[in-house]
Amino acid sequence: MALLLPDTRPSRMMLDDGALVLPGFITPEATHLLRIIEQVAAFAPFRQMATPGGGTMSAAMTGCGAAVWVTDHTGYRYTSHDPLTREPWPAMPPLLAELGEQAAQAAGFTGFTPNTALLNRYAPGSRMGLHQDRDEGECSQPVVSFSLGRSAIFQWGGARRTDPVRTVILHHGDAVVWGGPARLFFHGIKPLGHETHPLTGDLRYNITLRYVARTTH
Ligand code: MD3
Ligand code: FE
């Protein structure tokens, strides 16, 4: 979105049954959230993780909370400890959990108790291929995501990989809530372009809040 132009989008955009964008929902907290990302990354640095297929994630990741999603050549899982530092992941900052609960509430999902935040950092060219989030051992609670910095083209399909894919642009300050039937929908992020954002330069950050029930060390 061009700077100095008002954000004329409605305050909620329904993508699908159970999937809602809340444009600008976290804009007032954006600098606070960027500071939280910096603090988490000071203890648990962003890193590009290996994938079971022999590749590398193009987005750099870290996280906080009781457990964080990781991948390596053996597969995907949630761990209580950071494999890089061998320390427990940084604690979930109360503001993050509160904002997640509020976004979920605004989308109609009560009682969201996020215990994990995955932080994704996209540089120009970074992408996330079409996938489902299903390593949580639990899908009655929604997923809430916050976008910061550069805009990105978000793609979502349906319950099957072959379902038609639609796109929406996620901007700095937007929250997205995925619950109910949309919780297991395929989704991804198209390769980031080269524009800049005044707060993050050529980077985009995404914070994804979830409730995870299945955790290893
Ligand atoms: C739809 N992250 O971390 S956030 C992820 O922008 C992930 O970094 C993207 O997909 C990003 O797994 C997209 C929006 C999002 C997050 C979770 C979802 C959409 C979702 C879970 C189910 C369906
Ligand atoms: Fe995902």
Coordinates of C-alpha atoms and ligand atoms in Angstrom, one line a residue:
M1 CA 0.0 0.0 0.0
A2 CA 1.5 3.4 -1.0
L3 CA 2.5 5.5 1.9
L4 CA 0.4 8.6 2.7
L5 CA -2.7 7.1 1.1
P6 CA -5.5 6.2 3.5
D7 CA -6.2 2.4 4.0
T8 CA -9.7 2.2 2.6
R9 CA -10.1 -1.5 3.1
P10 CA -13.0 -2.6 5.3
S11 CA -12.1 -3.7 8.8
R12 CA -12.7 -7.4 8.1
M13 CA -12.5 -9.3 4.8
M14 CA -13.9 -12.8 4.7
L15 CA -11.7 -15.1 2.6
D16 CA -13.6 -18.3 3.3
D17 CA -15.8 -20.0 5.9
G18 CA -13.6 -19.6 9.1
A19 CA -10.9 -17.5 7.4
L20 CA -10.8 -13.7 7.9
V21 CA -8.3 -10.9 7.3
L22 CA -8.4 -8.0 9.8
P23 CA -6.7 -5.2 7.9
G24 CA -4.6 -3.0 10.1
F25 CA -5.6 -4.9 13.3
I26 CA -2.1 -4.7 14.8
T27 CA -0.9 -1.5 13.2
P28 CA -1.0 0.4 16.5
E29 CA 1.3 -2.3 18.0
A30 CA 3.6 -2.7 15.0
T31 CA 6.8 -1.1 16.5
H32 CA 6.2 -2.9 19.8
L33 CA 5.9 -6.2 17.8
L34 CA 9.1 -5.5 15.8
R35 CA 10.9 -4.9 19.1
I36 CA 9.6 -8.3 20.4
I37 CA 10.9 -10.0 17.2
E38 CA 14.3 -8.3 17.9
Q39 CA 14.4 -9.5 21.5
V40 CA 13.4 -13.1 20.6
A41 CA 16.0 -13.2 17.8
A42 CA 18.7 -11.9 20.2
F43 CA 18.3 -15.3 22.1
A44 CA 17.1 -17.5 19.4
P45 CA 18.6 -16.3 16.1
F46 CA 16.8 -16.4 12.8
R47 CA 18.1 -19.4 10.7
Q48 CA 17.2 -21.1 7.4
M49 CA 16.3 -24.6 8.4
A50 CA 16.8 -27.8 6.3
T51 CA 13.8 -29.7 4.9
P52 CA 13.3 -33.5 4.8
G53 CA 13.5 -33.3 1.0
G54 CA 17.1 -32.1 1.1
G55 CA 16.4 -28.5 0.5
T56 CA 16.4 -25.4 2.7
M57 CA 13.5 -23.1 3.8
S58 CA 13.8 -19.9 1.9
A59 CA 12.3 -17.9 4.8
A60 CA 14.5 -17.6 8.0
M61 CA 12.7 -18.7 11.2
T62 CA 12.8 -18.5 14.9
G63 CA 10.1 -18.5 17.6
C64 CA 9.0 -18.3 21.2
G65 CA 6.6 -20.0 23.6
A66 CA 6.4 -23.5 25.1
A67 CA 7.4 -25.1 21.8
V68 CA 8.4 -23.9 18.3
W69 CA 8.0 -25.6 14.9
V70 CA 11.3 -26.8 13.5
T71 CA 12.4 -28.8 10.4
D72 CA 15.5 -30.7 9.6
H73 CA 16.5 -33.6 7.3
T74 CA 14.5 -36.0 9.5
G75 CA 11.2 -34.1 9.3
Y76 CA 8.9 -31.5 10.9
R77 CA 8.0 -31.2 14.7
Y78 CA 7.5 -28.9 17.6
T79 CA 10.4 -28.8 20.1
S80 CA 10.6 -27.3 23.6
H81 CA 14.3 -26.4 23.1
D82 CA 16.1 -24.5 20.3
P83 CA 18.2 -27.1 18.4
L84 CA 20.7 -24.3 17.6
T85 CA 21.4 -23.0 21.2
R86 CA 20.1 -26.2 23.1
E87 CA 18.3 -23.7 25.4
P88 CA 14.5 -23.5 25.9
W89 CA 12.8 -21.2 23.4
P90 CA 12.3 -17.7 24.8
A91 CA 9.0 -17.3 26.7
M92 CA 5.9 -16.1 24.9
P93 CA 5.6 -12.3 25.5
P94 CA 2.2 -11.6 27.1
L95 CA 1.4 -8.9 24.5
L96 CA 1.7 -11.5 21.7
A97 CA -0.7 -14.0 23.3
E98 CA -3.1 -11.1 24.2
L99 CA -3.2 -9.7 20.6
G100 CA -3.7 -13.3 19.3
E101 CA -6.6 -13.9 21.6
Q102 CA -8.1 -10.5 20.6
A103 CA -7.7 -11.1 16.8
A104 CA -9.3 -14.6 17.2
Q105 CA -12.1 -13.1 19.2
A106 CA -12.7 -10.4 16.6
A107 CA -13.0 -13.2 14.0
G108 CA -15.5 -15.0 16.2
F109 CA -13.3 -17.6 17.8
T110 CA -13.4 -17.5 21.6
G111 CA -10.9 -19.0 24.0
F112 CA -7.8 -19.0 21.8
T113 CA -4.8 -19.8 24.1
P114 CA -1.7 -19.6 21.9
N115 CA 1.3 -21.3 23.3
T116 CA 3.7 -21.0 20.3
A117 CA 4.7 -18.1 18.0
L118 CA 6.6 -18.9 14.9
L119 CA 8.5 -15.9 13.5
N120 CA 9.2 -16.0 9.7
R121 CA 11.5 -13.5 8.0
Y122 CA 11.3 -13.0 4.3
A123 CA 14.0 -11.4 2.2
P124 CA 13.6 -10.5 -1.5
G125 CA 13.0 -13.8 -3.3
S126 CA 11.9 -15.7 -0.2
R127 CA 8.7 -17.7 -0.5
M128 CA 6.7 -20.4 1.2
G129 CA 5.4 -23.2 -1.0
L130 CA 1.8 -24.4 -0.7
H131 CA 1.4 -26.4 2.5
Q132 CA -0.9 -27.3 5.4
D133 CA -0.3 -26.6 9.0
R134 CA -0.9 -29.9 10.6
D135 CA 2.0 -30.7 13.1
E136 CA 0.1 -29.2 16.1
G137 CA -1.7 -32.4 17.1
E138 CA -4.7 -30.3 17.6
C139 CA -6.9 -28.3 15.2
S140 CA -9.9 -27.1 17.3
Q141 CA -8.1 -23.8 18.0
P142 CA -7.5 -21.3 15.1
V143 CA -4.2 -20.0 13.7
V144 CA -3.6 -16.3 13.9
S145 CA -1.0 -14.5 11.8
F146 CA 0.4 -11.0 11.9
S147 CA 2.2 -9.4 9.0
L148 CA 4.9 -6.7 9.4
G149 CA 7.0 -4.8 7.0
R150 CA 6.9 -5.5 3.2
S151 CA 3.6 -6.6 1.7
A152 CA 3.4 -10.2 0.3
I153 CA 1.1 -12.1 -2.0
F154 CA -0.6 -14.8 0.1
Q155 CA -2.1 -17.8 -1.7
W156 CA -4.8 -20.1 -0.3
G157 CA -6.5 -23.0 -1.7
G158 CA -8.8 -25.6 -0.1
A159 CA -8.6 -28.9 1.8
R160 CA -6.9 -30.6 -1.1
R161 CA -3.7 -29.7 -2.8
T162 CA -5.4 -29.6 -6.2
D163 CA -8.1 -27.2 -5.1
P164 CA -8.1 -23.8 -7.0
V165 CA -5.8 -21.2 -5.4
R166 CA -6.8 -17.7 -4.7
T167 CA -4.6 -14.7 -3.7
V168 CA -4.8 -11.7 -1.4
I169 CA -2.1 -9.2 -0.5
L170 CA -1.1 -9.1 3.1
H171 CA 0.1 -5.7 4.3
H172 CA 2.0 -4.4 7.3
G173 CA -0.3 -4.4 10.3
D174 CA -2.8 -7.0 9.0
A175 CA -4.0 -10.0 11.1
V176 CA -5.4 -13.2 9.5
V177 CA -7.4 -15.7 11.5
W178 CA -7.8 -19.3 10.2
G179 CA -10.2 -21.5 12.1
G180 CA -13.0 -24.0 11.7
P181 CA -13.1 -25.6 8.2
A182 CA -10.3 -23.4 6.9
R183 CA -7.8 -24.5 9.6
L184 CA -6.3 -27.2 7.4
F185 CA -6.5 -25.4 4.1
F186 CA -3.4 -25.3 1.8
H187 CA -1.7 -21.9 1.7
G188 CA 1.6 -20.2 0.8
I189 CA 3.5 -17.0 0.1
K190 CA 4.7 -16.0 -3.4
P191 CA 8.3 -14.9 -3.8
L192 CA 8.8 -11.5 -2.3
G193 CA 9.7 -8.6 -4.6
H194 CA 12.2 -5.8 -4.0
E195 CA 10.2 -2.8 -2.6
T196 CA 11.0 -1.4 0.8
H197 CA 9.1 -0.6 3.9
P198 CA 10.1 2.3 6.2
L199 CA 10.2 0.1 9.3
T200 CA 11.8 -3.0 7.9
G201 CA 13.6 -2.1 4.6
D202 CA 13.4 -5.0 2.1
L203 CA 12.2 -7.5 4.8
R204 CA 8.8 -8.9 5.7
Y205 CA 8.1 -10.6 9.0
N206 CA 5.2 -12.9 9.9
I207 CA 4.2 -13.9 13.4
T208 CA 2.1 -17.0 13.5
L209 CA 0.3 -17.9 16.8
R210 CA -0.9 -21.4 17.4
Y211 CA -1.9 -23.8 20.1
V212 CA 0.3 -26.9 20.0
A213 CA -0.5 -30.1 21.9
R214 CA 2.3 -32.4 20.6
T215 CA 5.8 -31.5 21.6
T216 CA 9.3 -33.1 21.8
H217 CA 12.5 -32.0 23.6
Ligands
MD3_1 C1 -4.0 -20.8 6.6 N1 3.2 -18.6 7.2 O1 4.2 -20.2 9.1 S1 0.7 -16.7 7.4 C2 3.3 -20.7 8.3 O2 3.2 -15.4 5.9 C3 2.8 -19.8 7.2 O3 4.7 -16.5 6.9 C4 2.8 -17.7 6.1 O4 2.1 -20.3 6.4 C5 3.6 -16.4 6.3 O5 2.9 -21.9 8.4 C6 1.4 -17.4 6.0 C7 -1.0 -17.0 7.2 C8 -1.5 -18.4 7.6 C9 -0.9 -19.0 8.6 C10 -1.4 -20.2 9.1 C11 -2.4 -20.8 8.4 C12 -2.5 -19.0 6.9 C13 -3.0 -20.2 7.3 C14 -3.0 -22.1 8.8 C15 -4.0 -22.7 8.1 C16 -4.5 -22.0 7.0
FE2 FE 1.4 -22.3 7.2

